[in-house]
PDB file of C-alpha atoms in Angstrom:
ATOM      1  CA  UNK A 997      35.590 -33.382  12.705  1.00 63.00           C
ATOM      2  CA  UNK A 998      33.003 -36.042  11.881  1.00 67.00           C
ATOM      3  CA  UNK A 999      32.210 -36.537  15.575  1.00 69.00           C
ATOM      4  CA  UNK A1000      31.706 -32.774  15.984  1.00 68.00           C
ATOM      5  CA  UNK A1001      29.420 -32.696  12.958  1.00 63.00           C
ATOM      6  CA  UNK A1002      27.309 -35.597  14.248  1.00 66.00           C
ATOM      7  CA  UNK A1003      27.028 -33.902  17.638  1.00 66.00           C
ATOM      8  CA  UNK A1004      25.920 -30.675  15.931  1.00 63.00           C
ATOM      9  CA  UNK A1005      23.399 -32.591  13.841  1.00 61.00           C
ATOM     10  CA  UNK A1006      21.761 -34.145  16.913  1.00 62.00           C
ATOM     11  CA  UNK A1007      21.856 -31.258  19.353  1.00 63.00           C
ATOM     12  CA  UNK A1008      21.331 -28.041  17.368  1.00 64.00           C
ATOM     13  CA  UNK A1009      19.083 -26.201  17.405  1.00 68.00           C
ATOM     14  CA  UNK A1010      17.604 -26.781  20.839  1.00 72.00           C
ATOM     15  CA  UNK A1011      14.211 -25.103  20.884  1.00 77.00           C
ATOM     16  CA  UNK A1012      12.979 -23.412  24.026  1.00 76.00           C
ATOM     17  CA  UNK A1013       9.962 -24.627  25.958  1.00 85.00           C
ATOM     18  CA  UNK A1014       6.755 -22.955  24.824  1.00 92.00           C
ATOM     19  CA  UNK A1015       6.194 -20.039  27.229  1.00 92.00           C
ATOM     20  CA  UNK A1016       2.384 -19.744  27.000  1.00 93.00           C
ATOM     21  CA  UNK A1017      -0.370 -21.893  28.504  1.00 94.00           C
ATOM     22  CA  UNK A1018      -0.917 -23.810  25.235  1.00 94.00           C
ATOM     23  CA  UNK A1019       1.690 -26.571  24.955  1.00 94.00           C
ATOM     24  CA  UNK A1020       0.679 -27.979  21.570  1.00 96.00           C
ATOM     25  CA  UNK A1021       0.941 -25.863  18.405  1.00 97.00           C
ATOM     26  CA  UNK A1022      -0.272 -26.708  14.909  1.00 96.00           C
ATOM     27  CA  UNK A1023       1.234 -25.471  11.654  1.00 96.00           C
ATOM     28  CA  UNK A1024      -0.285 -25.521   8.170  1.00 94.00           C
ATOM     29  CA  UNK A1025       0.659 -24.168   4.751  1.00 93.00           C
ATOM     30  CA  UNK A1026      -1.543 -21.890   2.633  1.00 90.00           C
ATOM     31  CA  UNK A1027      -1.578 -19.469  -0.257  1.00 86.00           C
ATOM     32  CA  UNK A1028      -3.639 -16.332  -0.837  1.00 84.00           C
ATOM     33  CA  UNK A1029      -5.332 -16.945  -4.234  1.00 80.00           C
ATOM     34  CA  UNK A1030      -3.110 -15.678  -7.063  1.00 77.00           C
ATOM     35  CA  UNK A1031      -0.741 -14.208  -4.516  1.00 79.00           C
ATOM     36  CA  UNK A1032       1.735 -15.039  -1.741  1.00 83.00           C
ATOM     37  CA  UNK A1033       2.061 -18.184   0.342  1.00 87.00           C
ATOM     38  CA  UNK A1034       2.162 -18.280   4.135  1.00 92.00           C
ATOM     39  CA  UNK A1035       2.486 -20.540   7.157  1.00 94.00           C
ATOM     40  CA  UNK A1036      -0.120 -20.487   9.889  1.00 95.00           C
ATOM     41  CA  UNK A1037       0.709 -21.353  13.508  1.00 96.00           C
ATOM     42  CA  UNK A1038      -2.207 -21.902  15.897  1.00 95.00           C
ATOM     43  CA  UNK A1039      -3.186 -23.541  19.200  1.00 95.00           C
ATOM     44  CA  UNK A1040      -4.056 -27.223  19.115  1.00 95.00           C
ATOM     45  CA  UNK A1041      -4.250 -29.925  21.801  1.00 95.00           C
ATOM     46  CA  UNK A1042      -2.703 -33.245  22.706  1.00 95.00           C
ATOM     47  CA  UNK A1043      -5.960 -35.030  21.824  1.00 95.00           C
ATOM     48  CA  UNK A1044      -6.100 -33.334  18.412  1.00 95.00           C
ATOM     49  CA  UNK A1045      -2.523 -34.330  17.673  1.00 96.00           C
ATOM     50  CA  UNK A1046      -3.159 -37.932  18.718  1.00 95.00           C
ATOM     51  CA  UNK A1047      -6.469 -38.343  16.886  1.00 95.00           C
ATOM     52  CA  UNK A1048      -5.165 -36.814  13.650  1.00 95.00           C
ATOM     53  CA  UNK A1049      -1.814 -38.616  13.900  1.00 96.00           C
ATOM     54  CA  UNK A1050      -0.101 -35.298  13.251  1.00 95.00           C
ATOM     55  CA  UNK A1051       3.688 -35.284  13.160  1.00 95.00           C
ATOM     56  CA  UNK A1052       6.348 -32.679  13.764  1.00 94.00           C
ATOM     57  CA  UNK A1053       7.995 -31.360  10.559  1.00 94.00           C
ATOM     58  CA  UNK A1054      10.666 -33.660   9.119  1.00 93.00           C
ATOM     59  CA  UNK A1055      12.555 -30.747   7.571  1.00 92.00           C
ATOM     60  CA  UNK A1056      13.126 -27.188   8.738  1.00 90.00           C
ATOM     61  CA  UNK A1057      12.818 -25.699   5.255  1.00 91.00           C
ATOM     62  CA  UNK A1058       9.693 -26.221   3.159  1.00 89.00           C
ATOM     63  CA  UNK A1059      11.899 -26.043   0.052  1.00 87.00           C
ATOM     64  CA  UNK A1060      15.530 -27.109  -0.082  1.00 85.00           C
ATOM     65  CA  UNK A1061      16.194 -24.114  -2.346  1.00 83.00           C
ATOM     66  CA  UNK A1062      16.015 -21.947   0.776  1.00 86.00           C
ATOM     67  CA  UNK A1063      19.042 -23.756   2.189  1.00 85.00           C
ATOM     68  CA  UNK A1064      20.801 -23.369  -1.154  1.00 83.00           C
ATOM     69  CA  UNK A1065      20.038 -19.652  -1.111  1.00 83.00           C
ATOM     70  CA  UNK A1066      21.503 -19.362   2.393  1.00 84.00           C
ATOM     71  CA  UNK A1067      24.690 -20.833   1.001  1.00 83.00           C
ATOM     72  CA  UNK A1068      24.744 -18.596  -2.093  1.00 81.00           C
ATOM     73  CA  UNK A1069      23.734 -15.295  -0.526  1.00 77.00           C
ATOM     74  CA  UNK A1070      25.043 -15.467   3.028  1.00 79.00           C
ATOM     75  CA  UNK A1071      27.833 -17.995   2.693  1.00 83.00           C
ATOM     76  CA  UNK A1072      26.621 -20.546   5.245  1.00 84.00           C
ATOM     77  CA  UNK A1073      28.320 -23.849   4.300  1.00 86.00           C
ATOM     78  CA  UNK A1074      26.049 -26.389   2.631  1.00 85.00           C
ATOM     79  CA  UNK A1075      26.777 -29.114   5.186  1.00 81.00           C
ATOM     80  CA  UNK A1076      25.510 -26.830   7.963  1.00 82.00           C
ATOM     81  CA  UNK A1077      22.280 -25.908   6.163  1.00 85.00           C
ATOM     82  CA  UNK A1078      21.678 -29.582   5.395  1.00 83.00           C
ATOM     83  CA  UNK A1079      22.193 -30.442   9.055  1.00 80.00           C
ATOM     84  CA  UNK A1080      19.800 -27.689  10.130  1.00 82.00           C
ATOM     85  CA  UNK A1081      17.234 -28.909   7.630  1.00 86.00           C
ATOM     86  CA  UNK A1082      17.286 -32.529   8.791  1.00 84.00           C
ATOM     87  CA  UNK A1083      14.822 -32.778  11.667  1.00 85.00           C
ATOM     88  CA  UNK A1084      14.270 -36.529  11.368  1.00 82.00           C
ATOM     89  CA  UNK A1085      17.515 -37.219  13.208  1.00 78.00           C
ATOM     90  CA  UNK A1086      17.399 -34.200  15.510  1.00 77.00           C
ATOM     91  CA  UNK A1087      17.035 -34.729  19.228  1.00 78.00           C
ATOM     92  CA  UNK A1088      14.925 -31.580  19.515  1.00 80.00           C
ATOM     93  CA  UNK A1089      12.088 -31.373  16.928  1.00 85.00           C
ATOM     94  CA  UNK A1090      10.241 -28.193  16.073  1.00 88.00           C
ATOM     95  CA  UNK A1091       7.584 -27.551  18.751  1.00 90.00           C
ATOM     96  CA  UNK A1092       4.655 -27.811  16.323  1.00 95.00           C
ATOM     97  CA  UNK A1093       2.559 -30.445  14.536  1.00 96.00           C
ATOM     98  CA  UNK A1094       1.730 -30.306  10.835  1.00 95.00           C
ATOM     99  CA  UNK A1095      -1.966 -29.935   9.949  1.00 94.00           C
ATOM    100  CA  UNK A1096      -3.194 -30.722  13.443  1.00 95.00           C
ATOM    101  CA  UNK A1097      -6.812 -29.582  13.984  1.00 94.00           C
ATOM    102  CA  UNK A1098      -7.131 -26.226  15.676  1.00 93.00           C
ATOM    103  CA  UNK A1099      -8.140 -26.276  19.342  1.00 92.00           C
ATOM    104  CA  UNK A1100     -11.754 -25.350  20.055  1.00 84.00           C
ATOM    105  CA  UNK A1101     -12.225 -22.766  22.748  1.00 71.00           C
ATOM    106  CA  UNK A1102     -14.473 -23.509  25.710  1.00 63.00           C
ATOM    107  CA  UNK A1103     -16.534 -20.555  24.539  1.00 64.00           C
ATOM    108  CA  UNK A1104     -17.633 -21.335  20.976  1.00 60.00           C
ATOM    109  CA  UNK A1105     -18.045 -17.604  20.299  1.00 65.00           C
ATOM    110  CA  UNK A1106     -14.382 -16.911  20.976  1.00 71.00           C
ATOM    111  CA  UNK A1107     -12.004 -16.462  18.067  1.00 81.00           C
ATOM    112  CA  UNK A1108      -8.243 -16.531  18.180  1.00 89.00           C
ATOM    113  CA  UNK A1109      -6.677 -13.151  17.363  1.00 91.00           C
ATOM    114  CA  UNK A1110      -4.646 -13.110  14.150  1.00 92.00           C
ATOM    115  CA  UNK A1111      -1.096 -11.777  14.165  1.00 94.00           C
ATOM    116  CA  UNK A1112       0.665 -11.112  10.846  1.00 93.00           C
ATOM    117  CA  UNK A1113       4.403 -11.743  11.151  1.00 94.00           C
ATOM    118  CA  UNK A1114       6.785 -10.088   8.695  1.00 89.00           C
ATOM    119  CA  UNK A1115      10.087 -11.891   8.202  1.00 87.00           C
ATOM    120  CA  UNK A1116      13.257  -9.850   7.921  1.00 80.00           C
ATOM    121  CA  UNK A1117      15.658  -9.327   5.066  1.00 78.00           C
ATOM    122  CA  UNK A1118      17.332 -12.476   3.715  1.00 79.00           C
ATOM    123  CA  UNK A1119      14.741 -14.755   5.292  1.00 85.00           C
ATOM    124  CA  UNK A1120      11.419 -16.349   4.354  1.00 88.00           C
ATOM    125  CA  UNK A1121       8.401 -18.021   5.964  1.00 91.00           C
ATOM    126  CA  UNK A1122      10.543 -20.901   7.247  1.00 92.00           C
ATOM    127  CA  UNK A1123      12.406 -18.606   9.612  1.00 89.00           C
ATOM    128  CA  UNK A1124      11.288 -17.531  13.095  1.00 91.00           C
ATOM    129  CA  UNK A1125       9.522 -20.845  13.794  1.00 92.00           C
ATOM    130  CA  UNK A1126      10.397 -20.677  17.486  1.00 91.00           C
ATOM    131  CA  UNK A1127       9.005 -17.153  17.833  1.00 93.00           C
ATOM    132  CA  UNK A1128       5.814 -17.978  15.911  1.00 95.00           C
ATOM    133  CA  UNK A1129       5.229 -21.083  18.036  1.00 95.00           C
ATOM    134  CA  UNK A1130       5.810 -19.073  21.209  1.00 95.00           C
ATOM    135  CA  UNK A1131       3.279 -16.443  20.146  1.00 96.00           C
ATOM    136  CA  UNK A1132       0.730 -19.127  19.246  1.00 96.00           C
ATOM    137  CA  UNK A1133       1.177 -20.681  22.692  1.00 95.00           C
ATOM    138  CA  UNK A1134      -0.519 -17.562  24.108  1.00 94.00           C
ATOM    139  CA  UNK A1135      -3.691 -18.207  22.116  1.00 92.00           C
ATOM    140  CA  UNK A1136      -2.863 -16.410  18.867  1.00 93.00           C
ATOM    141  CA  UNK A1137      -2.989 -17.530  15.275  1.00 94.00           C
ATOM    142  CA  UNK A1138       0.219 -16.367  13.629  1.00 96.00           C
ATOM    143  CA  UNK A1139       0.539 -15.999   9.849  1.00 95.00           C
ATOM    144  CA  UNK A1140       4.048 -15.513   8.476  1.00 95.00           C
ATOM    145  CA  UNK A1141       4.034 -14.599   4.796  1.00 90.00           C
ATOM    146  CA  UNK A1142       6.732 -15.031   2.182  1.00 86.00           C
ATOM    147  CA  UNK A1143       7.791 -11.581   0.995  1.00 80.00           C
ATOM    148  CA  UNK A1144       8.173 -11.077  -2.732  1.00 74.00           C
ATOM    149  CA  UNK A1145       9.986  -7.730  -2.615  1.00 69.00           C
ATOM    150  CA  UNK A1146      13.538  -9.129  -2.946  1.00 69.00           C
ATOM    151  CA  UNK A1147      13.896  -9.630   0.797  1.00 75.00           C
ATOM    152  CA  UNK A1148      13.073 -13.370   0.800  1.00 79.00           C
ATOM    153  CA  UNK A1149      15.821 -15.915   0.334  1.00 81.00           C
ATOM    154  CA  UNK A1150      13.456 -18.057  -1.695  1.00 82.00           C
ATOM    155  CA  UNK A1151       9.772 -18.311  -2.491  1.00 81.00           C
ATOM    156  CA  UNK A1152       7.463 -19.771  -5.111  1.00 78.00           C
ATOM    157  CA  UNK A1153       5.142 -17.832  -7.358  1.00 71.00           C
ATOM    158  CA  UNK A1154       1.390 -18.329  -7.132  1.00 67.00           C
ATOM    159  CA  UNK A1155       1.341 -20.690 -10.140  1.00 64.00           C
ATOM    160  CA  UNK A1156       3.959 -22.951  -8.510  1.00 58.00           C
ATOM    161  CA  UNK A1157       5.793 -23.121 -11.820  1.00 48.00           C
ATOM    162  CA  UNK A1158       8.176 -20.194 -11.474  1.00 52.00           C
ATOM    163  CA  UNK A1159      10.722 -20.685  -8.732  1.00 55.00           C
ATOM    164  CA  UNK A1160      11.918 -17.223  -7.800  1.00 58.00           C
ATOM    165  CA  UNK A1161      15.356 -16.663  -6.322  1.00 56.00           C
ATOM    166  CA  UNK A1162      16.358 -13.398  -4.749  1.00 52.00           C
ATOM    167  CA  UNK A1163      20.040 -12.672  -5.207  1.00 53.00           C
ATOM    168  CA  UNK A1164      21.468  -9.215  -4.601  1.00 51.00           C
ATOM    169  CA  UNK A1165      18.215  -7.495  -5.539  1.00 51.00           C
ATOM    170  CA  UNK A1166      17.626  -9.429  -8.750  1.00 53.00           C
ATOM    171  CA  UNK A1167      14.958 -12.042  -9.347  1.00 59.00           C
ATOM    172  CA  UNK A1168      15.749 -15.274 -11.159  1.00 61.00           C
ATOM    173  CA  UNK A1169      12.973 -17.666 -12.171  1.00 59.00           C
ATOM    174  CA  UNK A1170      13.430 -21.356 -12.908  1.00 58.00           C
ATOM    175  CA  UNK A1171      14.430 -20.539 -16.485  1.00 62.00           C
ATOM    176  CA  UNK A1172      17.172 -18.156 -15.380  1.00 62.00           C
ATOM    177  CA  UNK A1173      15.279 -15.099 -16.613  1.00 63.00           C
ATOM    178  CA  UNK A1174      15.936 -11.923 -14.651  1.00 63.00           C
ATOM    179  CA  UNK A1175      13.044  -9.716 -13.631  1.00 54.00           C
ATOM    180  CA  UNK A1176      13.225  -6.232 -12.155  1.00 55.00           C
ATOM    181  CA  UNK A1177       9.989  -4.947 -10.597  1.00 52.00           C
ATOM    182  CA  UNK A1178       8.632  -1.601 -11.697  1.00 51.00           C
ATOM    183  CA  UNK A1179       8.902   1.329  -9.260  1.00 53.00           C
ATOM    184  CA  UNK A1180       5.743   2.385  -7.495  1.00 48.00           C
ATOM    185  CA  UNK A1181       3.767   5.192  -9.133  1.00 49.00           C
ATOM    186  CA  UNK A1182       0.403   6.812  -8.460  1.00 46.00           C
ATOM    187  CA  UNK A1183      -1.080   4.706 -11.266  1.00 45.00           C
ATOM    188  CA  UNK A1184       0.551   1.488 -10.181  1.00 40.00           C
ATOM    189  CA  UNK A1185      -1.675  -1.489  -9.472  1.00 40.00           C
ATOM    190  CA  UNK A1186      -1.804  -2.933  -5.984  1.00 40.00           C
ATOM    191  CA  UNK A1187       0.042  -5.997  -7.254  1.00 41.00           C
ATOM    192  CA  UNK A1188       3.106  -5.853  -9.456  1.00 40.00           C
ATOM    193  CA  UNK A1189       3.520  -8.742 -11.901  1.00 38.00           C
ATOM    194  CA  UNK A1190       6.138 -11.194 -10.705  1.00 40.00           C
ATOM    195  CA  UNK A1191       6.570  -9.352  -7.450  1.00 43.00           C
ATOM    196  CA  UNK A1192       3.145  -9.470  -5.747  1.00 42.00           C
ATOM    197  CA  UNK A1193       3.970  -6.682  -3.318  1.00 43.00           C
ATOM    198  CA  UNK A1194       1.459  -4.785  -1.236  1.00 40.00           C
ATOM    199  CA  UNK A1195       1.206  -1.161  -2.308  1.00 38.00           C
ATOM    200  CA  UNK A1196       2.352   1.430   0.207  1.00 36.00           C
ATOM    201  CA  UNK A1197      -0.453   3.463   1.744  1.00 30.00           C
TER     202      UNK A1197
END
Protein backbone atom coordinates (compact mmCIF):
# COMPACT_ATOMS: atom_id res chain seq x y z
CA UNK A 1 0.00 0.00 0.00
CA UNK A 2 2.84 2.38 0.84
CA UNK A 3 4.51 1.71 -2.52
CA UNK A 4 1.22 2.47 -4.31
CA UNK A 5 0.83 5.69 -2.35
CA UNK A 6 4.37 6.84 -3.17
CA UNK A 7 3.79 6.06 -6.84
CA UNK A 8 0.56 8.08 -6.75
CA UNK A 9 2.34 10.95 -5.02
CA UNK A 10 5.01 11.16 -7.73
CA UNK A 11 2.97 10.53 -10.85
CA UNK A 12 -0.46 12.11 -10.33
CA UNK A 13 -1.66 14.39 -11.68
CA UNK A 14 0.17 14.44 -14.99
CA UNK A 15 -0.62 17.76 -16.64
CA UNK A 16 -1.05 17.95 -20.38
CA UNK A 17 1.31 19.90 -22.62
CA UNK A 18 0.16 23.47 -23.16
CA UNK A 19 -1.77 23.46 -26.45
CA UNK A 20 -1.25 27.09 -27.52
CA UNK A 21 1.80 28.84 -28.98
CA UNK A 22 2.81 30.31 -25.59
CA UNK A 23 4.72 27.68 -23.60
CA UNK A 24 5.33 29.68 -20.43
CA UNK A 25 2.41 30.84 -18.25
CA UNK A 26 2.51 33.13 -15.22
CA UNK A 27 0.11 33.06 -12.28
CA UNK A 28 -0.46 35.73 -9.63
CA UNK A 29 -2.88 36.25 -6.76
CA UNK A 30 -5.10 39.33 -6.32
CA UNK A 31 -8.15 40.69 -4.58
CA UNK A 32 -10.77 43.17 -5.76
CA UNK A 33 -10.76 45.90 -3.05
CA UNK A 34 -13.23 45.02 -0.28
CA UNK A 35 -14.43 42.08 -2.31
CA UNK A 36 -13.45 38.68 -3.74
CA UNK A 37 -10.01 37.26 -4.43
CA UNK A 38 -8.89 35.78 -7.74
CA UNK A 39 -6.02 34.12 -9.57
CA UNK A 40 -4.72 35.54 -12.81
CA UNK A 41 -3.10 33.36 -15.49
CA UNK A 42 -1.26 35.12 -18.32
CA UNK A 43 1.40 34.63 -21.01
CA UNK A 44 5.01 35.04 -19.95
CA UNK A 45 8.32 33.93 -21.49
CA UNK A 46 11.32 31.78 -20.69
CA UNK A 47 13.49 34.90 -20.31
CA UNK A 48 10.99 36.47 -17.89
CA UNK A 49 10.90 33.31 -15.80
CA UNK A 50 14.70 33.10 -15.70
CA UNK A 51 15.33 36.78 -14.95
CA UNK A 52 12.71 36.93 -12.19
CA UNK A 53 13.70 33.53 -10.77
CA UNK A 54 10.03 32.57 -10.79
CA UNK A 55 9.14 29.10 -9.55
CA UNK A 56 6.27 26.73 -10.15
CA UNK A 57 3.78 26.52 -7.24
CA UNK A 58 4.92 24.31 -4.36
CA UNK A 59 1.34 23.46 -3.39
CA UNK A 60 -1.79 22.93 -5.46
CA UNK A 61 -4.07 24.65 -2.96
CA UNK A 62 -3.46 28.24 -1.88
CA UNK A 63 -4.98 27.35 1.50
CA UNK A 64 -4.85 23.92 3.10
CA UNK A 65 -8.42 24.48 4.30
CA UNK A 66 -9.54 23.76 0.74
CA UNK A 67 -8.15 20.24 1.02
CA UNK A 68 -9.83 19.87 4.40
CA UNK A 69 -13.12 21.00 2.87
CA UNK A 70 -12.75 18.41 0.11
CA UNK A 71 -12.48 15.79 2.82
CA UNK A 72 -15.44 17.13 4.84
CA UNK A 73 -17.86 17.88 2.02
CA UNK A 74 -17.02 15.36 -0.69
CA UNK A 75 -15.38 12.60 1.32
CA UNK A 76 -12.02 12.50 -0.46
CA UNK A 77 -9.58 10.89 2.02
CA UNK A 78 -7.15 13.30 3.67
CA UNK A 79 -4.07 11.38 2.54
CA UNK A 80 -5.14 11.81 -1.09
CA UNK A 81 -5.77 15.55 -0.79
CA UNK A 82 -2.42 15.96 0.95
CA UNK A 83 -0.72 14.05 -1.86
CA UNK A 84 -2.45 16.20 -4.48
CA UNK A 85 -1.42 19.33 -2.63
CA UNK A 86 2.27 18.44 -2.42
CA UNK A 87 3.86 19.64 -5.65
CA UNK A 88 7.40 19.83 -4.29
CA UNK A 89 7.82 16.08 -4.70
CA UNK A 90 5.67 15.70 -7.80
CA UNK A 91 7.27 14.62 -11.04
CA UNK A 92 4.89 16.84 -13.01
CA UNK A 93 4.62 20.43 -11.65
CA UNK A 94 1.84 22.81 -12.53
CA UNK A 95 2.58 24.37 -15.94
CA UNK A 96 2.81 27.93 -14.60
CA UNK A 97 5.26 30.21 -12.76
CA UNK A 98 4.29 32.34 -9.77
CA UNK A 99 4.54 36.12 -10.24
CA UNK A 100 6.52 35.89 -13.46
CA UNK A 101 6.42 39.17 -15.43
CA UNK A 102 3.83 39.25 -18.17
CA UNK A 103 5.12 38.84 -21.73
CA UNK A 104 5.27 42.03 -23.78
CA UNK A 105 3.71 41.79 -27.20
CA UNK A 106 5.73 42.71 -30.27
CA UNK A 107 3.12 45.38 -30.86
CA UNK A 108 3.11 47.60 -27.76
CA UNK A 109 -0.47 48.66 -28.55
CA UNK A 110 -1.76 45.11 -28.26
CA UNK A 111 -3.52 44.02 -25.10
CA UNK A 112 -4.28 40.50 -24.02
CA UNK A 113 -8.02 39.74 -23.96
CA UNK A 114 -9.40 39.04 -20.49
CA UNK A 115 -11.45 35.90 -19.86
CA UNK A 116 -13.39 35.56 -16.59
CA UNK A 117 -13.56 31.92 -15.51
CA UNK A 118 -16.33 30.80 -13.15
CA UNK A 119 -15.53 27.72 -11.09
CA UNK A 120 -18.23 25.13 -10.56
CA UNK A 121 -20.06 24.01 -7.46
CA UNK A 122 -17.87 22.58 -4.67
CA UNK A 123 -14.72 24.14 -6.10
CA UNK A 124 -12.73 27.37 -5.75
CA UNK A 125 -10.04 29.38 -7.54
CA UNK A 126 -7.48 26.59 -7.05
CA UNK A 127 -9.40 24.28 -9.36
CA UNK A 128 -9.18 24.17 -13.17
CA UNK A 129 -5.49 25.16 -13.21
CA UNK A 130 -4.83 23.03 -16.28
CA UNK A 131 -7.71 24.61 -18.21
CA UNK A 132 -6.74 28.16 -17.20
CA UNK A 133 -3.12 27.56 -18.22
CA UNK A 134 -4.25 26.11 -21.54
CA UNK A 135 -6.43 29.14 -22.26
CA UNK A 136 -3.60 31.51 -21.34
CA UNK A 137 -1.29 29.67 -23.74
CA UNK A 138 -3.43 31.08 -26.58
CA UNK A 139 -2.66 34.66 -25.56
CA UNK A 140 -5.42 35.29 -23.02
CA UNK A 141 -5.34 36.58 -19.49
CA UNK A 142 -7.61 34.35 -17.43
CA UNK A 143 -9.07 35.47 -14.09
CA UNK A 144 -10.70 32.78 -11.96
CA UNK A 145 -12.57 34.24 -9.00
CA UNK A 146 -13.50 32.64 -5.70
CA UNK A 147 -17.29 32.50 -5.49
CA UNK A 148 -18.88 33.56 -2.22
CA UNK A 149 -22.39 32.23 -2.90
CA UNK A 150 -21.98 28.90 -1.05
CA UNK A 151 -20.55 27.15 -4.10
CA UNK A 152 -16.88 27.48 -3.09
CA UNK A 153 -15.25 24.81 -0.97
CA UNK A 154 -13.28 27.48 0.84
CA UNK A 155 -12.42 31.15 0.50
CA UNK A 156 -11.26 34.06 2.61
CA UNK A 157 -13.17 37.25 3.25
CA UNK A 158 -11.79 40.58 2.06
CA UNK A 159 -10.41 41.44 5.52
CA UNK A 160 -8.44 38.16 5.64
CA UNK A 161 -9.61 37.65 9.20
CA UNK A 162 -12.79 35.66 8.64
CA UNK A 163 -12.15 32.26 7.15
CA UNK A 164 -15.40 31.22 5.51
CA UNK A 165 -16.29 27.57 5.06
CA UNK A 166 -19.13 26.45 2.87
CA UNK A 167 -20.77 23.30 4.16
CA UNK A 168 -24.15 22.16 2.89
CA UNK A 169 -25.28 25.71 2.14
CA UNK A 170 -24.23 27.20 5.47
CA UNK A 171 -21.35 29.57 6.07
CA UNK A 172 -19.01 29.12 9.02
CA UNK A 173 -16.43 31.78 9.87
CA UNK A 174 -13.29 31.19 11.92
CA UNK A 175 -15.27 31.66 15.13
CA UNK A 176 -17.81 29.01 14.18
CA UNK A 177 -20.58 31.56 13.67
CA UNK A 178 -23.15 30.61 11.05
CA UNK A 179 -24.27 33.17 8.51
CA UNK A 180 -27.16 32.87 6.07
CA UNK A 181 -27.20 35.45 3.26
CA UNK A 182 -30.32 37.49 2.69
CA UNK A 183 -32.44 36.70 -0.39
CA UNK A 184 -32.22 39.11 -3.28
CA UNK A 185 -34.85 41.85 -3.38
CA UNK A 186 -35.41 44.91 -5.56
CA UNK A 187 -33.88 47.05 -2.81
CA UNK A 188 -30.95 44.77 -2.18
CA UNK A 189 -27.47 46.23 -2.49
CA UNK A 190 -25.13 44.91 -5.15
CA UNK A 191 -23.03 43.31 -2.41
CA UNK A 192 -24.47 41.29 0.44
CA UNK A 193 -22.55 41.46 3.72
CA UNK A 194 -20.52 38.32 4.28
CA UNK A 195 -21.44 36.95 0.90
CA UNK A 196 -20.08 39.49 -1.63
CA UNK A 197 -22.20 38.17 -4.48
CA UNK A 198 -22.82 39.95 -7.74
CA UNK A 199 -26.44 41.00 -8.09
CA UNK A 200 -28.43 39.33 -10.85
CA UNK A 201 -29.27 41.60 -13.77
